[in-house]
Each structure stands twice: as C-alpha cells, then as structure tokens.
C-alpha cells in the first residue's frame, strides 16, 4: 500500500503548518493548522464546511503554495459527471484511428468491437482532475471545490478516489495513485453530504475568524491601512455578523472594504459614505435595512 508522504517536514505538526501557511499569506489558527497536519500525515481527505468567504478554497490553494505541489482543481457544479470529474474517451481520435486502420488489410472492425483492442488505449484517454491527481508523477493537492453542488450519484463516484486513491477504468483496469494526493473538499452545506463521503474524510468547520485573526488577515492583505481603521472595520463587521442577516459579511468582504478605504485614502470609518459600506459589505436590500436600523447613525452613516 502506498503511504502518505508527509509524515515529517512541512506537515510534521500544528506549528509547522501554521508557520508554513503564514509564509504564503494564509493565517490559520491551531484548529485549522492541526487538522491539515493530521490529514496530510494520515493521507485522509479533509472536508471543509462553513459560510461563504471564510477561506475554505484559499486554504487548499495555500497548502499547495506552501508545499510547491501542483494544485489540481475540480470545480463542482450541478450536472457534473464522470466525464468531467474522472476521465472520458476521446471519441474523435478513436474514430480517426479506426478510419486510418481501415486501410490495413489485417484490420477487423469486428475484432475491435469484440476486444476493444487498440481503441481503448491510454493515448485516447482524456484525464480529468480526479484521475489527473491520481496519476500525478509528484504528490498533488486535489481541491474538490463546492462538492455539495453535485448530486449524490456523482458524489458516490468520488469515493473510490477518496478512500482507495484509485480510479477504475473498465476498459483499462485499476489505476492506482503513485502518491497519495492531499485532498480538500469544500462545501457550503447547501445539502447534506452522504454518510459514506463524510466517513472517509476528516472534518473542519471553518467559521468566521476571531477579531484578532481577522485584523491580522486584513493588515496582511492591505498593509497600508492604519491600525485604528483596521480595528474599527473589523469591529463593524463583527457587529454586522451578530445581526440576523441573510448574507453576513465574510472575510473577503472585510478585505474588500479595507481595500476600498485604502484606495479612497480614508482615515476614519465615520467619513465613509454609508452607501460604500452597503455596496461592499452587504448584498441584500433587507440586510441593508436591518443594518441601518441597528447601526445608524452611530458608526457608519453620516445622517443625524
Ligand atoms: N485565514 C485567512 N488568511 C488569509 N486570507 C484569508 C483567510 N481566510 C480568508 N481569507 C481571504 O478571504 C478570501 C475568500 O476566501 P475563499 O475564497 O477561500 O472563501 P470560501 O470559504 O472558499 O468562500 P466560498 O464558500 O464563497 O467559496 C480569500 O481570497 C482570502 O483573501
Ligand atoms: Mg470557495
């Protein structure tokens, strides 16, 4: 059986992962770094669930960056199937091959149909992300992004890769991984994933970061922004998250507003036009009304 590669080095322990991720700009707490270390050392996929914009996708990208491993990404969507996730046969080339082979006297179409010989050859196999990760000559990071968007039948197709690190192609047989890929699955929890999938993965719920960590994330992302402004901005976002909003602002929106304030040369959140906050942080009219009622005029609106 092939082993997970990184029992030492970058994945050796929580601190090593936390520092490695920080070096590529991802600020992880011990809970995040610890489970990444464990997933790599056990060779188990990591299922990351949580609200939008909390750094789920970025975590997988950052792990690839910190290890220098290729990132192979499968962006899931409704209707995705085996031919987009695992592999498909290149029919066009297979037909061309048959046409060319017909000129050969020894060619028998019946024999090809019977045995598949020649036609189901590796050179006609189009590898898709999951098979690509399995066949990667170096250990890869496989990101199965937004896995909750696929239907349960397709989800079942992923299990072989996740648990056994192999893909079965009926015409060719089993293809086993040379290296266990480090697999990250992300989900916004729009539907319950199957028990079978969950059982094969370690689990991480990625919530909004603590105020301290969010301040650090913002300061790293927008280094020119004054410290007090970062504090006020994160305070405002935290207050908004406590309201009953349809779409609470995420880390990416905090960073967006920080960038906007920096671009406008703002020195205080009070001087910011209320519409700016509405446009950048909030994405629903009802949310804007709830926020206005809860916050105005104190911190974000100039109206008396
Ligand atoms: N811990 C972190 N350190 C650094 N940046 C972070 C962190 N968490 C989030 N971010 C920032 O937030 C942005 C959004 O993160 P990301 O796209 O990974 O969110 P997501 O959870 O995948 O959202 P969605 O569910 O909408 O796909 C990233 O581009 C990154 O800039
Ligand atoms: Mg994402």
Tab-separated table of C-alpha atoms and ligand atoms in Angstrom:
chain	number	residue	atom	x	y	z
A	1	UNK	CA	0.000	0.000	0.000
A	2	UNK	CA	1.260	3.463	-0.795
A	3	UNK	CA	1.848	5.706	2.157
A	4	UNK	CA	1.016	9.334	2.781
A	5	UNK	CA	4.232	11.195	2.023
A	6	UNK	CA	4.476	13.901	4.579
A	7	UNK	CA	4.832	12.419	7.994
A	8	UNK	CA	7.637	14.847	8.614
A	9	UNK	CA	8.672	18.238	7.291
A	10	UNK	CA	6.030	20.839	6.456
A	11	UNK	CA	3.223	18.744	7.912
A	12	UNK	CA	5.130	17.476	10.952
A	13	UNK	CA	2.918	19.263	13.464
A	14	UNK	CA	0.463	22.099	14.025
A	15	UNK	CA	3.134	24.765	14.419
A	16	UNK	CA	4.936	23.743	11.221
A	17	UNK	CA	1.718	24.001	9.205
A	18	UNK	CA	0.694	27.288	10.842
A	19	UNK	CA	4.065	28.823	10.018
A	20	UNK	CA	4.157	27.368	6.509
A	21	UNK	CA	0.730	28.774	5.756
A	22	UNK	CA	1.571	32.170	7.253
A	23	UNK	CA	4.595	32.338	4.959
A	24	UNK	CA	2.266	32.207	1.947
A	25	UNK	CA	-0.206	34.694	3.454
A	26	UNK	CA	-2.790	32.358	4.990
A	27	UNK	CA	-3.323	32.955	8.679
A	28	UNK	CA	-4.542	29.772	10.284
A	29	UNK	CA	-5.369	29.181	13.925
A	30	UNK	CA	-4.272	25.991	15.680
A	31	UNK	CA	-7.534	24.227	14.922
A	32	UNK	CA	-7.060	24.704	11.183
A	33	UNK	CA	-3.322	24.008	11.134
A	34	UNK	CA	-3.756	20.945	13.367
A	35	UNK	CA	-6.314	19.238	11.157
A	36	UNK	CA	-4.332	19.982	7.984
A	37	UNK	CA	-1.269	18.396	9.570
A	38	UNK	CA	-3.313	15.366	10.557
A	39	UNK	CA	-4.950	14.971	7.137
A	40	UNK	CA	-1.566	15.042	5.415
A	41	UNK	CA	0.017	12.609	7.841
A	42	UNK	CA	-2.907	10.174	7.719
A	43	UNK	CA	-3.339	10.533	3.950
A	44	UNK	CA	-7.026	11.328	4.512
A	45	UNK	CA	-9.140	13.866	2.627
A	46	UNK	CA	-10.228	16.953	4.540
A	47	UNK	CA	-13.821	18.105	4.182
A	48	UNK	CA	-14.130	21.823	4.944
A	49	UNK	CA	-17.553	23.242	5.613
A	50	UNK	CA	-18.561	26.750	6.549
A	51	UNK	CA	-20.127	30.017	5.445
A	52	UNK	CA	-19.103	31.695	2.194
A	53	UNK	CA	-15.861	33.640	2.142
A	54	UNK	CA	-14.253	32.151	5.242
A	55	UNK	CA	-11.156	30.887	3.442
A	56	UNK	CA	-12.101	27.299	2.548
A	57	UNK	CA	-10.851	27.384	-1.042
A	58	UNK	CA	-7.935	29.592	-0.131
A	59	UNK	CA	-6.769	27.059	2.467
A	60	UNK	CA	-6.330	24.355	-0.188
A	61	UNK	CA	-4.626	26.808	-2.545
A	62	UNK	CA	-2.314	27.953	0.223
A	63	UNK	CA	-1.342	24.385	1.168
A	64	UNK	CA	-0.390	23.781	-2.478
A	65	UNK	CA	1.590	27.013	-2.482
A	66	UNK	CA	3.388	26.280	0.768
A	67	UNK	CA	4.439	22.801	-0.388
A	68	UNK	CA	5.155	23.747	-4.000
A	69	UNK	CA	2.840	20.925	-5.075
A	70	UNK	CA	0.649	21.219	-8.142
A	71	UNK	CA	-2.919	22.247	-7.356
A	72	UNK	CA	-5.447	20.222	-9.306
A	73	UNK	CA	-8.910	21.682	-9.007
A	74	UNK	CA	-12.284	20.163	-9.689
A	75	UNK	CA	-14.891	22.910	-9.583
A	76	UNK	CA	-18.165	21.114	-8.913
A	77	UNK	CA	-21.495	22.171	-10.359
A	78	UNK	CA	-24.910	20.640	-10.788
A	79	UNK	CA	-24.835	18.103	-13.593
A	80	UNK	CA	-21.096	17.409	-13.455
A	81	UNK	CA	-20.457	13.755	-14.235
A	82	UNK	CA	-17.760	11.141	-14.563
A	83	UNK	CA	-16.560	12.543	-17.881
A	84	UNK	CA	-15.754	15.896	-16.292
A	85	UNK	CA	-14.545	14.655	-12.922
A	86	UNK	CA	-12.627	11.447	-13.695
A	87	UNK	CA	-11.941	10.684	-17.356
A	88	UNK	CA	-13.521	10.316	-20.772
A	89	UNK	CA	-12.583	8.691	-24.042
A	90	UNK	CA	-11.561	10.918	-26.897
A	91	UNK	CA	-14.153	9.735	-29.446
A	92	UNK	CA	-12.857	11.993	-32.170
A	93	UNK	CA	-9.381	10.478	-32.051
A	94	UNK	CA	-10.777	6.962	-31.727
A	95	UNK	CA	-12.783	7.486	-34.941
A	96	UNK	CA	-9.750	8.870	-36.721
A	97	UNK	CA	-7.771	5.846	-35.621
A	98	UNK	CA	-10.456	3.468	-36.957
A	99	UNK	CA	-10.563	5.341	-40.264
A	100	UNK	CA	-6.801	5.160	-40.604
A	101	UNK	CA	-6.698	1.487	-39.574
A	102	UNK	CA	-9.279	0.503	-42.200
A	103	UNK	CA	-6.591	0.836	-44.843
A	104	UNK	CA	-4.740	-2.019	-43.171
A	105	UNK	CA	-5.687	-5.469	-44.501
A	106	UNK	CA	-5.305	-7.117	-41.126
A	107	UNK	CA	-7.787	-4.699	-39.535
A	108	UNK	CA	-11.060	-6.230	-38.429
A	109	UNK	CA	-13.817	-3.969	-37.154
A	110	UNK	CA	-15.484	-6.974	-35.529
A	111	UNK	CA	-12.329	-7.788	-33.590
A	112	UNK	CA	-12.086	-4.200	-32.366
A	113	UNK	CA	-15.700	-4.222	-31.220
A	114	UNK	CA	-15.209	-7.589	-29.558
A	115	UNK	CA	-11.975	-6.862	-27.714
A	116	UNK	CA	-11.707	-3.073	-27.664
A	117	UNK	CA	-8.071	-3.641	-28.606
A	118	UNK	CA	-6.387	-0.566	-29.978
A	119	UNK	CA	-9.367	1.671	-29.421
A	120	UNK	CA	-9.363	1.748	-25.625
A	121	UNK	CA	-5.759	2.678	-25.410
A	122	UNK	CA	-4.256	5.141	-22.950
A	123	UNK	CA	-3.459	7.523	-25.764
A	124	UNK	CA	-7.206	8.066	-26.260
A	125	UNK	CA	-7.886	8.643	-22.568
A	126	UNK	CA	-8.656	12.215	-21.531
A	127	UNK	CA	-7.818	12.602	-17.875
A	128	UNK	CA	-9.970	14.899	-15.758
A	129	UNK	CA	-8.957	16.375	-12.380
A	130	UNK	CA	-9.505	13.343	-10.149
A	131	UNK	CA	-7.622	10.953	-12.407
A	132	UNK	CA	-5.004	13.608	-13.019
A	133	UNK	CA	-4.355	13.813	-9.273
A	134	UNK	CA	-4.103	10.028	-9.059
A	135	UNK	CA	-1.647	9.851	-11.940
A	136	UNK	CA	0.402	12.877	-10.986
A	137	UNK	CA	4.106	11.959	-11.021
A	138	UNK	CA	4.596	14.120	-7.923
A	139	UNK	CA	2.300	14.382	-4.878
A	140	UNK	CA	-0.519	16.769	-5.754
A	141	UNK	CA	-3.081	18.820	-3.874
A	142	UNK	CA	-6.548	17.983	-5.167
A	143	UNK	CA	-9.233	20.571	-4.483
A	144	UNK	CA	-12.791	19.333	-4.950
A	145	UNK	CA	-14.466	22.687	-4.612
A	146	UNK	CA	-18.140	23.091	-3.644
A	147	UNK	CA	-18.794	19.360	-3.537
A	148	UNK	CA	-22.325	19.987	-2.202
A	149	UNK	CA	-23.312	21.110	-5.711
A	150	UNK	CA	-23.003	17.637	-7.234
A	151	UNK	CA	-25.790	15.083	-6.933
A	152	UNK	CA	-25.457	12.033	-4.714
A	153	UNK	CA	-24.775	9.672	-7.656
A	154	UNK	CA	-21.771	11.696	-8.737
A	155	UNK	CA	-20.645	12.039	-5.143
A	156	UNK	CA	-20.547	8.233	-4.987
A	157	UNK	CA	-18.133	8.203	-7.928
A	158	UNK	CA	-15.650	10.174	-5.860
A	159	UNK	CA	-15.476	7.609	-3.077
A	160	UNK	CA	-13.018	5.293	-4.786
A	161	UNK	CA	-10.550	8.132	-5.232
A	162	UNK	CA	-11.031	9.436	-1.708
A	163	UNK	CA	-10.725	6.152	0.123
A	164	UNK	CA	-8.584	3.959	-2.078
A	165	UNK	CA	-6.668	6.525	-4.105
A	166	UNK	CA	-7.514	4.757	-7.298
A	167	UNK	CA	-9.751	5.051	-10.350
A	168	UNK	CA	-11.223	2.052	-12.134
A	169	UNK	CA	-11.485	2.450	-15.876
A	170	UNK	CA	-13.403	-0.653	-17.032
A	171	UNK	CA	-11.510	-0.920	-20.322
A	172	UNK	CA	-8.077	-0.488	-18.759
A	173	UNK	CA	-8.396	-1.703	-15.209
A	174	UNK	CA	-7.477	-0.083	-11.925
A	175	UNK	CA	-5.252	2.963	-11.890
A	176	UNK	CA	-3.585	3.414	-8.533
A	177	UNK	CA	-2.013	6.578	-7.210
A	178	UNK	CA	1.740	6.776	-7.194
A	179	UNK	CA	1.487	9.266	-4.342
A	180	UNK	CA	-1.462	9.839	-2.054
A	181	UNK	CA	-2.836	13.199	-3.150
A	182	UNK	CA	-3.707	15.624	-0.391
A	183	UNK	CA	-7.413	16.129	-0.969
A	184	UNK	CA	-9.505	19.097	0.171
A	185	UNK	CA	-13.252	19.108	-0.338
A	186	UNK	CA	-15.186	22.282	0.349
A	187	UNK	CA	-18.889	22.640	0.985
A	188	UNK	CA	-21.279	25.478	1.720
A	189	UNK	CA	-23.638	22.899	3.159
A	190	UNK	CA	-26.417	23.600	0.643
A	191	UNK	CA	-27.349	19.919	1.032
A	192	UNK	CA	-26.330	17.110	3.372
A	193	UNK	CA	-23.412	15.123	2.028
A	194	UNK	CA	-23.637	11.343	2.219
A	195	UNK	CA	-22.519	9.461	5.295
A	196	UNK	CA	-20.228	7.454	3.021
A	197	UNK	CA	-18.364	10.563	1.924
A	198	UNK	CA	-18.184	12.040	5.408
A	199	UNK	CA	-16.869	8.799	6.836
A	200	UNK	CA	-13.890	8.880	4.508
A	201	UNK	CA	-12.858	12.422	5.415
A	202	UNK	CA	-11.565	14.408	8.329
A	203	UNK	CA	-13.832	17.351	9.016
A	204	UNK	CA	-13.159	21.043	9.569
A	205	UNK	CA	-15.838	23.629	10.195
A	206	UNK	CA	-14.371	26.926	9.095
A	207	UNK	CA	-16.238	29.719	10.818
A	208	UNK	CA	-15.592	33.459	10.717
A	209	UNK	CA	-12.201	34.164	12.285
A	210	UNK	CA	-11.716	35.723	15.706
A	211	UNK	CA	-11.405	39.519	15.708
A	212	UNK	CA	-7.677	39.216	16.358
A	213	UNK	CA	-7.108	36.924	13.427
A	214	UNK	CA	-9.325	38.943	11.132
A	215	UNK	CA	-7.379	42.113	11.995
A	216	UNK	CA	-4.210	40.254	11.113
A	217	UNK	CA	-5.685	38.964	7.856
A	218	UNK	CA	-6.794	42.474	6.863
A	219	UNK	CA	-3.463	44.038	7.828
A	220	UNK	CA	-1.623	41.438	5.762
A	221	UNK	CA	-3.944	41.901	2.787
A	222	UNK	CA	-3.910	45.733	2.910
A	223	UNK	CA	-0.654	46.676	4.617
A	224	UNK	CA	-1.071	50.428	4.141
A	225	UNK	CA	-4.275	50.743	6.149
A	226	UNK	CA	-3.993	52.492	9.531
A	227	UNK	CA	-4.271	50.203	12.545
A	228	UNK	CA	-7.219	52.099	14.102
A	229	UNK	CA	-9.089	51.862	10.848
A	230	UNK	CA	-8.497	48.121	10.673
A	231	UNK	CA	-9.820	47.838	14.224
A	232	UNK	CA	-12.946	49.850	13.507
A	233	UNK	CA	-13.575	47.998	10.294
A	234	UNK	CA	-13.309	44.580	11.932
A	235	UNK	CA	-15.487	45.833	14.811
A	236	UNK	CA	-18.152	46.931	12.333
A	237	UNK	CA	-18.046	43.603	10.500
A	238	UNK	CA	-18.345	41.705	13.778
A	239	UNK	CA	-21.369	43.789	14.763
A	240	UNK	CA	-22.989	43.113	11.402
A	241	UNK	CA	-22.384	39.379	11.797
A	242	UNK	CA	-24.288	39.403	15.065
A	243	UNK	CA	-27.386	40.762	13.314
A	244	UNK	CA	-29.789	38.362	11.723
A	245	UNK	CA	-28.642	38.975	8.143
A	246	UNK	CA	-29.305	36.840	5.111
A	247	UNK	CA	-25.691	37.208	3.998
A	248	UNK	CA	-23.377	38.332	6.795
A	249	UNK	CA	-20.155	39.931	5.550
A	250	UNK	CA	-17.345	37.424	5.086
A	251	UNK	CA	-13.588	37.784	5.348
A	252	UNK	CA	-13.394	38.553	1.650
A	253	UNK	CA	-15.839	41.441	2.132
A	254	UNK	CA	-13.834	42.759	5.087
A	255	UNK	CA	-10.762	42.752	2.840
A	256	UNK	CA	-12.741	44.377	0.012
A	257	UNK	CA	-13.819	47.223	2.269
A	258	UNK	CA	-10.286	47.611	3.628
A	259	UNK	CA	-9.002	47.893	0.044
A	260	UNK	CA	-11.737	50.395	-0.781
A	261	UNK	CA	-10.924	52.557	2.253
A	262	UNK	CA	-7.254	52.431	1.359
A	263	UNK	CA	-7.969	53.358	-2.244
A	264	UNK	CA	-10.070	56.322	-1.143
A	265	UNK	CA	-7.422	57.407	1.358
A	266	UNK	CA	-9.965	57.261	4.196
A	267	UNK	CA	-8.683	57.958	7.679
A	268	UNK	CA	-11.819	57.061	9.597
A	269	UNK	CA	-14.809	54.855	9.072
A	270	UNK	CA	-17.114	57.766	10.010
A	271	UNK	CA	-16.121	59.700	6.911
A	272	UNK	CA	-17.106	56.754	4.767
A	273	UNK	CA	-20.283	57.161	2.857
A	274	UNK	CA	-22.932	54.770	4.136
A	275	UNK	CA	-23.553	53.547	0.590
A	276	UNK	CA	-19.950	52.413	0.397
A	277	UNK	CA	-20.473	50.086	3.322
A	278	UNK	CA	-23.759	48.925	1.838
A	279	UNK	CA	-22.226	48.249	-1.559
A	280	UNK	CA	-19.183	46.443	-0.309
A	281	UNK	CA	-20.243	44.634	2.850
A	282	UNK	CA	-23.905	43.867	2.328
A	283	UNK	CA	-25.503	42.178	-0.653
A	284	UNK	CA	-29.247	42.222	0.088
A	285	UNK	CA	-31.642	45.130	0.415
A	286	UNK	CA	-33.259	43.609	3.517
A	287	UNK	CA	-29.829	43.258	5.108
A	288	UNK	CA	-29.099	46.927	4.427
A	289	UNK	CA	-32.339	47.912	6.175
A	290	UNK	CA	-31.628	45.678	9.173
A	291	UNK	CA	-28.099	47.060	9.421
A	292	UNK	CA	-29.270	50.651	9.084
A	293	UNK	CA	-31.788	50.207	11.849
A	294	UNK	CA	-29.239	48.613	14.139
A	295	UNK	CA	-26.252	50.827	13.456
A	296	UNK	CA	-27.265	54.251	12.213
A	297	UNK	CA	-26.327	56.924	12.892
A	298	UNK	CA	-23.523	55.964	15.206
A	299	UNK	CA	-20.825	54.256	13.246
A	300	UNK	CA	-21.379	54.108	9.556
A	301	UNK	CA	-23.878	56.700	8.457
A	302	UNK	CA	-23.357	60.440	8.393
A	303	UNK	CA	-27.052	61.050	8.776
A	304	UNK	CA	-28.036	62.579	12.111
B	1	LIG	N1	-7.155	32.722	7.186
B	1	LIG	C1	-7.021	33.525	6.137
B	1	LIG	N2	-5.836	34.091	5.841
B	1	LIG	C2	-5.709	34.897	4.782
B	1	LIG	N3	-6.715	35.238	3.960
B	1	LIG	C3	-7.928	34.717	4.210
B	1	LIG	C4	-8.137	33.838	5.307
B	1	LIG	N4	-9.435	33.477	5.319
B	1	LIG	C5	-9.999	34.103	4.279
B	1	LIG	N5	-9.102	34.845	3.608
B	1	LIG	C6	-9.391	35.701	2.457
B	1	LIG	O1	-10.746	35.549	2.126
B	1	LIG	C7	-10.888	35.350	0.725
B	1	LIG	C8	-12.036	34.444	0.480
B	1	LIG	O2	-11.687	33.141	0.802
B	1	LIG	P1	-12.209	31.878	-0.024
B	1	LIG	O3	-12.490	32.217	-1.432
B	1	LIG	O4	-11.265	30.784	0.255
B	1	LIG	O5	-13.581	31.634	0.725
B	1	LIG	P2	-14.522	30.363	0.639
B	1	LIG	O6	-14.734	29.931	2.053
B	1	LIG	O7	-13.977	29.376	-0.313
B	1	LIG	O8	-15.864	31.018	0.101
B	1	LIG	P3	-16.999	30.362	-0.824
B	1	LIG	O9	-17.757	29.431	0.080
B	1	LIG	O10	-17.824	31.537	-1.233
B	1	LIG	O11	-16.329	29.683	-1.952
B	1	LIG	C9	-9.558	34.804	0.245
B	1	LIG	O12	-9.253	35.224	-1.031
B	1	LIG	C10	-8.571	35.390	1.221
B	1	LIG	O13	-8.116	36.618	0.724
B	2	LIG	MG1	-14.649	28.668	-2.149
